[in-house]
PDB file of C-alpha atoms in Angstrom:
ATOM      1  CA  MET A   3     -28.808 -44.987 -19.246  1.00 44.00           C
ATOM      2  CA  LYS A   4     -25.444 -43.158 -19.320  1.00 39.00           C
ATOM      3  CA  LYS A   5     -27.217 -39.826 -19.932  1.00 38.00           C
ATOM      4  CA  VAL A   6     -29.532 -40.398 -16.967  1.00 39.00           C
ATOM      5  CA  LEU A   7     -26.537 -41.216 -14.759  1.00 41.00           C
ATOM      6  CA  LEU A   8     -24.739 -38.015 -15.796  1.00 37.00           C
ATOM      7  CA  ILE A   9     -27.807 -35.925 -15.016  1.00 38.00           C
ATOM      8  CA  PHE A  10     -28.128 -37.625 -11.631  1.00 38.00           C
ATOM      9  CA  LEU A  11     -24.474 -36.941 -10.790  1.00 37.00           C
ATOM     10  CA  SER A  12     -24.798 -33.326 -11.860  1.00 40.00           C
ATOM     11  CA  LEU A  13     -27.790 -32.839  -9.579  1.00 40.00           C
ATOM     12  CA  ILE A  14     -25.833 -34.252  -6.672  1.00 38.00           C
ATOM     13  CA  LEU A  15     -22.663 -32.268  -7.317  1.00 38.00           C
ATOM     14  CA  PHE A  16     -24.265 -28.913  -7.991  1.00 37.00           C
ATOM     15  CA  SER A  17     -27.312 -28.986  -5.738  1.00 39.00           C
ATOM     16  CA  PRO A  18     -27.551 -26.308  -2.979  1.00 40.00           C
ATOM     17  CA  LEU A  19     -27.069 -29.002  -0.336  1.00 35.00           C
ATOM     18  CA  ARG A  20     -23.873 -30.155  -1.984  1.00 36.00           C
ATOM     19  CA  ALA A  21     -22.604 -26.569  -2.248  1.00 39.00           C
ATOM     20  CA  GLU A  22     -23.296 -26.069   1.452  1.00 42.00           C
ATOM     21  CA  ALA A  23     -21.419 -29.256   2.257  1.00 41.00           C
ATOM     22  CA  ARG A  24     -18.395 -28.002   0.316  1.00 51.00           C
ATOM     23  CA  LYS A  25     -18.278 -24.763   2.322  1.00 73.00           C
ATOM     24  CA  SER A  26     -14.786 -24.208   3.676  1.00 93.00           C
ATOM     25  CA  MET A  27     -14.242 -22.255   6.879  1.00 97.00           C
ATOM     26  CA  ALA A  28     -11.211 -20.684   8.518  1.00 98.00           C
ATOM     27  CA  LEU A  29     -10.156 -18.553  11.466  1.00 98.00           C
ATOM     28  CA  VAL A  30      -8.118 -15.373  11.114  1.00 98.00           C
ATOM     29  CA  SER A  31      -4.773 -16.331  12.649  1.00 98.00           C
ATOM     30  CA  VAL A  32      -3.016 -12.955  13.007  1.00 98.00           C
ATOM     31  CA  SER A  33      -3.996 -10.052  15.233  1.00 98.00           C
ATOM     32  CA  VAL A  34      -5.359  -8.095  12.263  1.00 98.00           C
ATOM     33  CA  THR A  35      -5.368  -8.974   8.576  1.00 98.00           C
ATOM     34  CA  ASP A  36      -6.097  -6.612   5.720  1.00 98.00           C
ATOM     35  CA  MET A  37      -8.803  -7.669   3.289  1.00 98.00           C
ATOM     36  CA  LYS A  38      -7.896  -6.640  -0.245  1.00 98.00           C
ATOM     37  CA  LYS A  39     -10.270  -5.883  -3.102  1.00 98.00           C
ATOM     38  CA  SER A  40      -8.373  -8.301  -5.335  1.00 98.00           C
ATOM     39  CA  PRO A  41      -5.594 -10.888  -4.769  1.00 98.00           C
ATOM     40  CA  ASP A  42      -2.722  -8.414  -4.991  1.00 98.00           C
ATOM     41  CA  TYR A  43      -0.697  -6.593  -2.331  1.00 97.00           C
ATOM     42  CA  GLN A  44      -1.119  -3.351  -4.271  1.00 97.00           C
ATOM     43  CA  SER A  45      -4.904  -3.709  -4.339  1.00 98.00           C
ATOM     44  CA  GLU A  46      -7.107  -1.439  -2.226  1.00 97.00           C
ATOM     45  CA  THR A  47      -7.710  -2.502   1.380  1.00 98.00           C
ATOM     46  CA  VAL A  48     -11.491  -2.762   1.689  1.00 98.00           C
ATOM     47  CA  SER A  49     -11.658  -3.941   5.304  1.00 98.00           C
ATOM     48  CA  GLN A  50      -9.893  -5.931   7.993  1.00 98.00           C
ATOM     49  CA  ALA A  51     -10.610  -8.991  10.118  1.00 98.00           C
ATOM     50  CA  MET A  52      -9.233  -9.729  13.569  1.00 98.00           C
ATOM     51  CA  MET A  53      -7.728 -12.865  15.104  1.00 98.00           C
ATOM     52  CA  GLY A  54     -10.311 -15.499  15.955  1.00 98.00           C
ATOM     53  CA  THR A  55     -12.875 -14.215  13.477  1.00 98.00           C
ATOM     54  CA  PRO A  56     -14.518 -17.177  11.697  1.00 98.00           C
ATOM     55  CA  VAL A  57     -14.641 -16.635   7.935  1.00 98.00           C
ATOM     56  CA  GLU A  58     -15.939 -18.547   4.955  1.00 97.00           C
ATOM     57  CA  VAL A  59     -13.364 -19.322   2.269  1.00 98.00           C
ATOM     58  CA  THR A  60     -14.900 -18.854  -1.170  1.00 97.00           C
ATOM     59  CA  GLY A  61     -11.954 -19.020  -3.551  1.00 97.00           C
ATOM     60  CA  LYS A  62      -8.187 -19.312  -4.007  1.00 97.00           C
ATOM     61  CA  GLU A  63      -5.637 -17.800  -6.387  1.00 98.00           C
ATOM     62  CA  SER A  64      -2.027 -18.787  -5.754  1.00 97.00           C
ATOM     63  CA  TYR A  65      -1.444 -18.032  -2.037  1.00 97.00           C
ATOM     64  CA  TRP A  66      -4.441 -15.667  -1.813  1.00 98.00           C
ATOM     65  CA  TYR A  67      -7.809 -16.713  -0.399  1.00 98.00           C
ATOM     66  CA  SER A  68     -11.116 -14.917  -0.847  1.00 98.00           C
ATOM     67  CA  ILE A  69     -12.971 -14.778   2.463  1.00 98.00           C
ATOM     68  CA  VAL A  70     -16.374 -13.677   3.744  1.00 98.00           C
ATOM     69  CA  THR A  71     -16.673 -12.308   7.279  1.00 98.00           C
ATOM     70  CA  PRO A  72     -19.577 -13.050   9.681  1.00 98.00           C
ATOM     71  CA  GLU A  73     -21.483  -9.974   8.479  1.00 98.00           C
ATOM     72  CA  GLY A  74     -21.051 -10.994   4.828  1.00 97.00           C
ATOM     73  CA  TYR A  75     -18.181  -8.723   3.760  1.00 98.00           C
ATOM     74  CA  GLU A  76     -15.880 -10.079   1.043  1.00 98.00           C
ATOM     75  CA  GLY A  77     -12.179  -9.582   0.442  1.00 98.00           C
ATOM     76  CA  TRP A  78      -8.846 -11.311  -0.170  1.00 98.00           C
ATOM     77  CA  THR A  79      -6.106 -12.251   2.285  1.00 98.00           C
ATOM     78  CA  THR A  80      -3.029 -14.468   2.148  1.00 98.00           C
ATOM     79  CA  GLU A  81      -2.690 -18.047   3.324  1.00 97.00           C
ATOM     80  CA  GLN A  82      -0.405 -17.021   6.194  1.00 97.00           C
ATOM     81  CA  ASN A  83      -3.196 -14.971   7.780  1.00 98.00           C
ATOM     82  CA  ILE A  84      -5.875 -17.652   8.131  1.00 98.00           C
ATOM     83  CA  ALA A  85      -6.065 -21.178   9.510  1.00 98.00           C
ATOM     84  CA  LEU A  86      -8.264 -23.491   7.463  1.00 97.00           C
ATOM     85  CA  PHE A  87     -10.714 -25.609   9.433  1.00 92.00           C
ATOM     86  CA  SER A  88     -12.690 -28.711   8.647  1.00 88.00           C
ATOM     87  CA  GLU A  89     -16.375 -28.663   9.562  1.00 82.00           C
ATOM     88  CA  ASP A  90     -15.586 -30.810  12.611  1.00 89.00           C
ATOM     89  CA  GLY A  91     -12.679 -28.567  13.556  1.00 89.00           C
ATOM     90  CA  LEU A  92     -14.834 -25.462  13.522  1.00 90.00           C
ATOM     91  CA  GLU A  93     -17.469 -27.180  15.654  1.00 94.00           C
ATOM     92  CA  GLU A  94     -14.785 -28.144  18.165  1.00 95.00           C
ATOM     93  CA  TRP A  95     -13.636 -24.508  18.266  1.00 97.00           C
ATOM     94  CA  LYS A  96     -17.204 -23.332  18.852  1.00 97.00           C
ATOM     95  CA  GLN A  97     -17.536 -25.758  21.769  1.00 96.00           C
ATOM     96  CA  ALA A  98     -14.140 -24.927  23.256  1.00 97.00           C
ATOM     97  CA  GLU A  99     -13.534 -22.447  26.039  1.00 98.00           C
ATOM     98  CA  ARG A 100     -12.447 -19.245  24.353  1.00 98.00           C
ATOM     99  CA  LEU A 101     -11.070 -15.954  25.592  1.00 98.00           C
ATOM    100  CA  ILE A 102     -11.437 -12.393  24.325  1.00 98.00           C
ATOM    101  CA  VAL A 103      -8.588  -9.928  24.625  1.00 98.00           C
ATOM    102  CA  LYS A 104      -9.699  -6.913  26.673  1.00 98.00           C
ATOM    103  CA  ASP A 105      -6.483  -4.854  26.650  1.00 98.00           C
ATOM    104  CA  TYR A 106      -5.429  -2.613  23.795  1.00 98.00           C
ATOM    105  CA  PHE A 107      -2.329  -4.678  23.019  1.00 98.00           C
ATOM    106  CA  ILE A 108      -0.767  -7.850  24.465  1.00 98.00           C
ATOM    107  CA  LEU A 109       1.817 -10.429  23.484  1.00 98.00           C
ATOM    108  CA  VAL A 110       1.471 -14.193  23.265  1.00 98.00           C
ATOM    109  CA  THR A 111       4.732 -15.667  24.520  1.00 98.00           C
ATOM    110  CA  GLU A 112       6.255 -19.131  24.439  1.00 98.00           C
ATOM    111  CA  ALA A 113       6.719 -19.242  28.217  1.00 97.00           C
ATOM    112  CA  PRO A 114       4.734 -17.811  31.169  1.00 97.00           C
ATOM    113  CA  GLU A 115       7.141 -15.015  31.963  1.00 95.00           C
ATOM    114  CA  GLU A 116       7.973 -11.487  30.859  1.00 92.00           C
ATOM    115  CA  GLY A 117      10.707 -11.342  28.259  1.00 94.00           C
ATOM    116  CA  ALA A 118       9.932 -14.789  26.844  1.00 98.00           C
ATOM    117  CA  ALA A 119      10.029 -15.314  23.082  1.00 98.00           C
ATOM    118  CA  VAL A 120       7.021 -13.808  21.327  1.00 98.00           C
ATOM    119  CA  LEU A 121       4.657 -15.946  19.241  1.00 98.00           C
ATOM    120  CA  SER A 122       2.178 -13.246  18.235  1.00 98.00           C
ATOM    121  CA  ASP A 123       0.737  -9.896  19.128  1.00 98.00           C
ATOM    122  CA  CYS A 124      -2.963  -9.492  19.976  1.00 98.00           C
ATOM    123  CA  VAL A 125      -5.293  -6.510  20.152  1.00 98.00           C
ATOM    124  CA  MET A 126      -8.558  -5.800  21.912  1.00 98.00           C
ATOM    125  CA  GLY A 127     -11.324  -7.981  20.464  1.00 98.00           C
ATOM    126  CA  ASN A 128      -9.075 -10.864  19.384  1.00 98.00           C
ATOM    127  CA  ILE A 129     -10.358 -14.337  20.282  1.00 98.00           C
ATOM    128  CA  LEU A 130      -8.089 -17.119  21.564  1.00 98.00           C
ATOM    129  CA  GLU A 131      -8.798 -20.679  22.591  1.00 98.00           C
ATOM    130  CA  LYS A 132      -7.958 -21.500  26.212  1.00 98.00           C
ATOM    131  CA  ASP A 133      -5.567 -24.384  26.680  1.00 98.00           C
ATOM    132  CA  ASN A 134      -6.354 -26.996  29.324  1.00 94.00           C
ATOM    133  CA  ALA A 135      -3.003 -26.531  31.029  1.00 90.00           C
ATOM    134  CA  PRO A 136      -3.091 -24.725  34.400  1.00 92.00           C
ATOM    135  CA  GLU A 137      -2.456 -21.016  34.808  1.00 95.00           C
ATOM    136  CA  GLN A 138       1.161 -20.255  35.703  1.00 95.00           C
ATOM    137  CA  LYS A 139       2.542 -17.200  37.490  1.00 94.00           C
ATOM    138  CA  GLY A 140      -0.326 -14.988  36.361  1.00 97.00           C
ATOM    139  CA  PHE A 141      -0.216 -16.215  32.770  1.00 98.00           C
ATOM    140  CA  THR A 142      -3.054 -18.100  31.038  1.00 98.00           C
ATOM    141  CA  PRO A 143      -2.182 -20.847  28.520  1.00 98.00           C
ATOM    142  CA  VAL A 144      -3.818 -20.297  25.134  1.00 98.00           C
ATOM    143  CA  ILE A 145      -3.971 -21.859  21.681  1.00 98.00           C
ATOM    144  CA  LEU A 146      -3.660 -19.629  18.631  1.00 98.00           C
ATOM    145  CA  PRO A 147      -5.958 -20.324  15.650  1.00 97.00           C
ATOM    146  CA  ASP A 148      -3.060 -21.935  13.776  1.00 97.00           C
ATOM    147  CA  GLY A 149      -2.501 -24.406  16.638  1.00 96.00           C
ATOM    148  CA  ARG A 150       0.539 -22.851  18.276  1.00 98.00           C
ATOM    149  CA  LYS A 151       0.441 -22.778  22.067  1.00 98.00           C
ATOM    150  CA  GLY A 152       1.570 -19.929  24.284  1.00 98.00           C
ATOM    151  CA  PHE A 153       0.754 -17.743  27.257  1.00 98.00           C
ATOM    152  CA  VAL A 154      -0.925 -14.386  27.806  1.00 98.00           C
ATOM    153  CA  PRO A 155      -1.294 -12.272  30.956  1.00 98.00           C
ATOM    154  CA  ALA A 156      -4.370 -13.612  32.776  1.00 98.00           C
ATOM    155  CA  CYS A 157      -5.562 -10.086  33.576  1.00 98.00           C
ATOM    156  CA  SER A 158      -5.677  -9.201  29.863  1.00 98.00           C
ATOM    157  CA  VAL A 159      -8.303 -11.737  28.750  1.00 98.00           C
ATOM    158  CA  ALA A 160     -11.844 -12.712  29.721  1.00 98.00           C
ATOM    159  CA  PRO A 161     -14.053 -15.732  28.938  1.00 98.00           C
ATOM    160  CA  LEU A 162     -15.706 -15.038  25.578  1.00 98.00           C
ATOM    161  CA  LYS A 163     -19.138 -16.442  26.398  1.00 97.00           C
ATOM    162  CA  GLU A 164     -19.376 -14.615  29.726  1.00 97.00           C
ATOM    163  CA  TRP A 165     -18.221 -11.380  28.064  1.00 97.00           C
ATOM    164  CA  MET A 166     -20.852 -11.668  25.338  1.00 97.00           C
ATOM    165  CA  GLU A 167     -23.607 -12.670  27.779  1.00 96.00           C
ATOM    166  CA  LYS A 168     -22.849  -9.635  29.910  1.00 90.00           C
ATOM    167  CA  ALA A 169     -22.807  -7.419  26.811  1.00 87.00           C
ATOM    168  CA  ALA A 170     -25.939  -8.947  25.251  1.00 80.00           C
ATOM    169  CA  ALA A 171     -28.139  -5.908  25.965  1.00 91.00           C
ATOM    170  CA  PRO A 172     -25.877  -2.843  26.021  1.00 97.00           C
ATOM    171  CA  THR A 173     -27.092   0.677  26.643  1.00 98.00           C
ATOM    172  CA  GLY A 174     -26.265   3.619  24.449  1.00 98.00           C
ATOM    173  CA  ASP A 175     -23.870   4.818  27.152  1.00 98.00           C
ATOM    174  CA  ASP A 176     -22.078   1.444  26.955  1.00 98.00           C
ATOM    175  CA  ILE A 177     -21.504   1.953  23.237  1.00 98.00           C
ATOM    176  CA  VAL A 178     -20.245   5.483  23.771  1.00 98.00           C
ATOM    177  CA  SER A 179     -17.941   4.438  26.626  1.00 98.00           C
ATOM    178  CA  THR A 180     -16.390   1.783  24.398  1.00 98.00           C
ATOM    179  CA  ALA A 181     -15.911   4.192  21.493  1.00 98.00           C
ATOM    180  CA  LYS A 182     -14.233   6.703  23.834  1.00 98.00           C
ATOM    181  CA  LEU A 183     -11.569   4.093  24.625  1.00 98.00           C
ATOM    182  CA  PHE A 184     -10.174   4.834  21.167  1.00 98.00           C
ATOM    183  CA  THR A 185     -10.135   8.637  21.398  1.00 98.00           C
ATOM    184  CA  GLY A 186      -7.020   9.898  19.648  1.00 98.00           C
ATOM    185  CA  PHE A 187      -6.392   6.628  17.799  1.00 98.00           C
ATOM    186  CA  PRO A 188      -5.428   7.117  14.138  1.00 98.00           C
ATOM    187  CA  TYR A 189      -7.784   7.029  11.180  1.00 98.00           C
ATOM    188  CA  LEU A 190      -7.021   4.161   8.812  1.00 98.00           C
ATOM    189  CA  TRP A 191      -8.933   3.537   5.593  1.00 98.00           C
ATOM    190  CA  GLY A 192     -10.464   0.063   5.820  1.00 98.00           C
ATOM    191  CA  GLY A 193      -9.360  -0.297   9.459  1.00 98.00           C
ATOM    192  CA  LEU A 194     -11.523  -1.690  12.240  1.00 97.00           C
ATOM    193  CA  SER A 195      -9.075  -2.507  15.013  1.00 98.00           C
ATOM    194  CA  PRO A 196      -7.163  -0.614  17.703  1.00 97.00           C
ATOM    195  CA  LYS A 197      -4.297  -0.391  15.208  1.00 98.00           C
ATOM    196  CA  GLY A 198      -6.376   2.145  13.262  1.00 98.00           C
ATOM    197  CA  MET A 199      -9.975   2.494  12.114  1.00 98.00           C
ATOM    198  CA  ASP A 200     -12.106   4.337   9.619  1.00 98.00           C
ATOM    199  CA  CYS A 201     -15.465   5.857  10.547  1.00 98.00           C
ATOM    200  CA  SER A 202     -17.597   2.747  10.095  1.00 98.00           C
ATOM    201  CA  GLY A 203     -14.780   0.643  11.552  1.00 98.00           C
ATOM    202  CA  LEU A 204     -15.031   2.552  14.831  1.00 98.00           C
ATOM    203  CA  VAL A 205     -18.789   1.943  14.830  1.00 98.00           C
ATOM    204  CA  LYS A 206     -18.382  -1.747  14.073  1.00 98.00           C
ATOM    205  CA  LEU A 207     -15.646  -2.310  16.675  1.00 98.00           C
ATOM    206  CA  SER A 208     -17.532  -0.395  19.383  1.00 98.00           C
ATOM    207  CA  TYR A 209     -20.642  -2.506  18.836  1.00 98.00           C
ATOM    208  CA  PHE A 210     -18.715  -5.795  18.524  1.00 98.00           C
ATOM    209  CA  LEU A 211     -17.051  -5.237  21.898  1.00 98.00           C
ATOM    210  CA  ASN A 212     -20.602  -4.894  23.218  1.00 98.00           C
ATOM    211  CA  GLY A 213     -21.684  -8.190  21.668  1.00 98.00           C
ATOM    212  CA  ILE A 214     -23.271  -6.981  18.421  1.00 98.00           C
ATOM    213  CA  ILE A 215     -22.136  -7.620  14.838  1.00 98.00           C
ATOM    214  CA  LEU A 216     -23.008  -4.797  12.426  1.00 98.00           C
ATOM    215  CA  LEU A 217     -22.600  -4.457   8.682  1.00 98.00           C
ATOM    216  CA  ARG A 218     -19.243  -3.083   7.590  1.00 98.00           C
ATOM    217  CA  ASP A 219     -19.777   0.146   5.664  1.00 98.00           C
ATOM    218  CA  ALA A 220     -21.623   3.345   6.565  1.00 98.00           C
ATOM    219  CA  SER A 221     -23.704   2.997   3.388  1.00 96.00           C
ATOM    220  CA  GLN A 222     -24.867  -0.400   4.697  1.00 97.00           C
ATOM    221  CA  GLN A 223     -25.281   0.604   8.335  1.00 98.00           C
ATOM    222  CA  ILE A 224     -27.723   3.403   7.466  1.00 97.00           C
ATOM    223  CA  GLU A 225     -30.107   0.811   6.006  1.00 96.00           C
ATOM    224  CA  THR A 226     -30.371  -1.062   9.324  1.00 98.00           C
ATOM    225  CA  GLY A 227     -32.135  -0.456  12.625  1.00 98.00           C
ATOM    226  CA  GLY A 228     -34.826   2.158  13.125  1.00 97.00           C
ATOM    227  CA  ALA A 229     -34.618   5.293  10.976  1.00 96.00           C
ATOM    228  CA  LEU A 230     -34.560   8.577  12.905  1.00 97.00           C
ATOM    229  CA  ASP A 231     -35.287  12.173  11.957  1.00 94.00           C
ATOM    230  CA  ALA A 232     -31.853  13.787  12.129  1.00 92.00           C
ATOM    231  CA  GLY A 233     -33.381  17.220  11.744  1.00 89.00           C
ATOM    232  CA  ASP A 234     -34.036  17.389  15.486  1.00 92.00           C
ATOM    233  CA  ILE A 235     -30.640  16.514  16.922  1.00 94.00           C
ATOM    234  CA  MET A 236     -31.423  17.315  20.542  1.00 94.00           C
ATOM    235  CA  GLY A 237     -34.893  15.770  20.489  1.00 94.00           C
ATOM    236  CA  ASN A 238     -34.421  12.593  18.463  1.00 94.00           C
ATOM    237  CA  LEU A 239     -30.813  11.420  18.793  1.00 97.00           C
ATOM    238  CA  GLN A 240     -29.711   9.454  21.848  1.00 97.00           C
ATOM    239  CA  ALA A 241     -26.431   7.957  22.983  1.00 98.00           C
ATOM    240  CA  GLY A 242     -25.506   4.990  20.780  1.00 98.00           C
ATOM    241  CA  ASP A 243     -27.521   6.134  17.757  1.00 98.00           C
ATOM    242  CA  LEU A 244     -25.678   6.445  14.468  1.00 98.00           C
ATOM    243  CA  VAL A 245     -25.635   9.683  12.504  1.00 98.00           C
ATOM    244  CA  PHE A 246     -24.662   9.697   8.836  1.00 97.00           C
ATOM    245  CA  PHE A 247     -23.250  12.337   6.528  1.00 96.00           C
ATOM    246  CA  GLY A 248     -23.377  12.737   2.789  1.00 92.00           C
ATOM    247  CA  ARG A 249     -25.788  13.596   0.010  1.00 79.00           C
ATOM    248  CA  SER A 250     -29.518  13.175   0.497  1.00 73.00           C
ATOM    249  CA  ALA A 251     -31.615  11.406  -2.111  1.00 69.00           C
ATOM    250  CA  THR A 252     -33.534  13.448  -4.699  1.00 71.00           C
ATOM    251  CA  ASP A 253     -35.943  12.594  -7.508  1.00 72.00           C
ATOM    252  CA  THR A 254     -33.029  12.198  -9.902  1.00 78.00           C
ATOM    253  CA  ARG A 255     -30.253  10.671  -7.804  1.00 75.00           C
ATOM    254  CA  GLY A 256     -29.842   8.291  -4.911  1.00 75.00           C
ATOM    255  CA  ARG A 257     -28.530   8.893  -1.434  1.00 78.00           C
ATOM    256  CA  SER A 258     -24.758   8.902  -0.943  1.00 89.00           C
ATOM    257  CA  VAL A 259     -23.308   8.152   2.494  1.00 95.00           C
ATOM    258  CA  SER A 260     -19.681   9.088   3.102  1.00 95.00           C
ATOM    259  CA  HIS A 261     -19.285   9.255   6.901  1.00 97.00           C
ATOM    260  CA  VAL A 262     -20.808   7.967  10.152  1.00 98.00           C
ATOM    261  CA  GLY A 263     -20.468   8.859  13.817  1.00 98.00           C
ATOM    262  CA  ILE A 264     -21.834   7.588  17.125  1.00 98.00           C
ATOM    263  CA  CYS A 265     -24.154   9.962  18.964  1.00 98.00           C
ATOM    264  CA  MET A 266     -23.225  10.684  22.563  1.00 98.00           C
ATOM    265  CA  GLY A 267     -26.355  12.626  23.480  1.00 96.00           C
ATOM    266  CA  GLU A 268     -26.635  16.376  24.134  1.00 95.00           C
ATOM    267  CA  GLY A 269     -25.832  17.070  20.494  1.00 96.00           C
ATOM    268  CA  MET A 270     -22.365  15.477  20.572  1.00 97.00           C
ATOM    269  CA  MET A 271     -20.843  12.612  18.614  1.00 98.00           C
ATOM    270  CA  ILE A 272     -17.653  10.549  18.536  1.00 98.00           C
ATOM    271  CA  HIS A 273     -16.258   9.528  15.155  1.00 98.00           C
ATOM    272  CA  SER A 274     -13.097   8.663  13.257  1.00 98.00           C
ATOM    273  CA  SER A 275     -12.069  11.524  11.016  1.00 97.00           C
ATOM    274  CA  LEU A 276      -8.307  12.066  10.791  1.00 96.00           C
ATOM    275  CA  ARG A 277      -8.320  10.479  14.250  1.00 98.00           C
ATOM    276  CA  VAL A 278     -11.003   9.303  16.667  1.00 98.00           C
ATOM    277  CA  ARG A 279     -12.411  12.500  18.164  1.00 98.00           C
ATOM    278  CA  ILE A 280     -15.471  14.162  19.654  1.00 98.00           C
ATOM    279  CA  ASN A 281     -17.380  16.918  17.884  1.00 97.00           C
ATOM    280  CA  SER A 282     -20.666  18.758  18.216  1.00 97.00           C
ATOM    281  CA  LEU A 283     -23.501  18.113  15.796  1.00 96.00           C
ATOM    282  CA  LEU A 284     -24.882  21.569  16.495  1.00 93.00           C
ATOM    283  CA  PRO A 285     -23.940  24.421  14.151  1.00 90.00           C
ATOM    284  CA  GLY A 286     -22.178  27.579  15.231  1.00 88.00           C
ATOM    285  CA  ARG A 287     -19.924  26.037  17.866  1.00 91.00           C
ATOM    286  CA  SER A 288     -16.148  25.988  17.799  1.00 92.00           C
ATOM    287  CA  ASP A 289     -16.198  22.174  18.024  1.00 94.00           C
ATOM    288  CA  SER A 290     -18.917  21.677  15.388  1.00 95.00           C
ATOM    289  CA  TYR A 291     -18.317  19.050  12.726  1.00 94.00           C
ATOM    290  CA  THR A 292     -19.153  20.935   9.566  1.00 76.00           C
ATOM    291  CA  GLY A 293     -17.194  18.893   7.047  1.00 72.00           C
ATOM    292  CA  LYS A 294     -20.273  17.200   5.638  1.00 81.00           C
ATOM    293  CA  LYS A 295     -24.038  17.522   5.678  1.00 90.00           C
ATOM    294  CA  ILE A 296     -26.088  15.245   7.931  1.00 94.00           C
ATOM    295  CA  GLY A 297     -27.930  12.786   5.705  1.00 92.00           C
ATOM    296  CA  GLY A 298     -29.707  10.495   8.158  1.00 94.00           C
ATOM    297  CA  ALA A 299     -29.626   8.663  11.461  1.00 96.00           C
ATOM    298  CA  CYS A 300     -30.661   5.303  12.850  1.00 98.00           C
ATOM    299  CA  ARG A 301     -31.066   3.488  16.161  1.00 98.00           C
ATOM    300  CA  ILE A 302     -29.347   0.108  16.416  1.00 98.00           C
ATOM    301  CA  LEU A 303     -30.187  -0.839  19.992  1.00 98.00           C
ATOM    302  CA  GLY A 304     -33.477  -2.635  20.342  1.00 97.00           C
ATOM    303  CA  HIS A 305     -33.125  -4.167  16.877  1.00 97.00           C
ATOM    304  CA  GLN A 306     -30.658  -6.941  17.740  1.00 96.00           C
ATOM    305  CA  ASP A 307     -31.450 -10.266  16.060  1.00 97.00           C
ATOM    306  CA  THR A 308     -34.545  -8.888  14.340  1.00 95.00           C
ATOM    307  CA  GLU A 309     -32.811  -8.304  10.999  1.00 92.00           C
ATOM    308  CA  PRO A 310     -29.729  -9.736   9.231  1.00 89.00           C
ATOM    309  CA  GLY A 311     -27.612  -6.595   9.653  1.00 96.00           C
ATOM    310  CA  ILE A 312     -27.765  -6.493  13.473  1.00 98.00           C
ATOM    311  CA  VAL A 313     -26.853  -9.847  15.010  1.00 97.00           C
ATOM    312  CA  THR A 314     -25.581 -10.614  18.493  1.00 97.00           C
ATOM    313  CA  VAL A 315     -22.391 -12.647  18.667  1.00 98.00           C
ATOM    314  CA  LEU A 316     -24.166 -15.165  20.903  1.00 97.00           C
ATOM    315  CA  LYS A 317     -26.713 -15.918  18.185  1.00 97.00           C
ATOM    316  CA  HIS A 318     -24.387 -15.933  15.207  1.00 97.00           C
ATOM    317  CA  PRO A 319     -23.955 -19.584  14.103  1.00 96.00           C
ATOM    318  CA  TRP A 320     -20.299 -19.080  13.229  1.00 97.00           C
ATOM    319  CA  TYR A 321     -19.417 -18.225  16.844  1.00 98.00           C
ATOM    320  CA  PHE A 322     -21.758 -20.385  18.962  1.00 96.00           C
TER     321      PHE A 322
END
């Protein structure tokens, strides 16, 4: 009888349903947090996550937490950079009125006035909860993910749901226009925010601000959407398409992807290499990008919510 009881308890504790019930969620509580490869400050930064991003917590070592972002990317961050949520708490956040930061950089202050004490910085793409208190002197009351309350300039934020509904079906020109907002911004390995971004980070941020969550790395992004023949740059590549660089696959070795850019049309692309800049994909021009060989291209638009790697924010269960 005791053996049967132990087996029964084991089935309950370790069943998939039980594991799902034990899932712990959190919100990123700082403007941008680094995600480390291992729980150590000296470890490589593999990615970043921005304020208001819902993440799954999968482990803990000392004051480090392992987290998984909405697109499934894993890394480590410290306890000061996330706010743990119960299942009910996350549902309340999903139902609450939320705001997205639309300016490059703003401050959350304790009082609705310039020069007030600062609670936090925010960058474009951060998500804040709107407080029920009335707007004061052009400042909107907000609640940070860790529960602190403050104020932001009303002109610097927009309702999240309305923003994402408006951006639900972007054009290629929309993607390009967003990417061009970051022209001249610095390259940062693992970065995907206005504070600095790598090549796939620029792609991911540009699409997120247009309501679409992409996979994190260029080597992942090339496997999504509709594959395009990159041999005919002028004929096949449109604004918003992604073009990849690296080593093509052969009979003896696999494909290696080391860089990605966003096509602008007319043989041009915008990408993050040293800084966010515009180059030609056509050879023989003074502005040609000849650092690497083109290894493929894909079209993201038109493939939203048809595969796991291209999901609209509105349909991602962690956001709505």
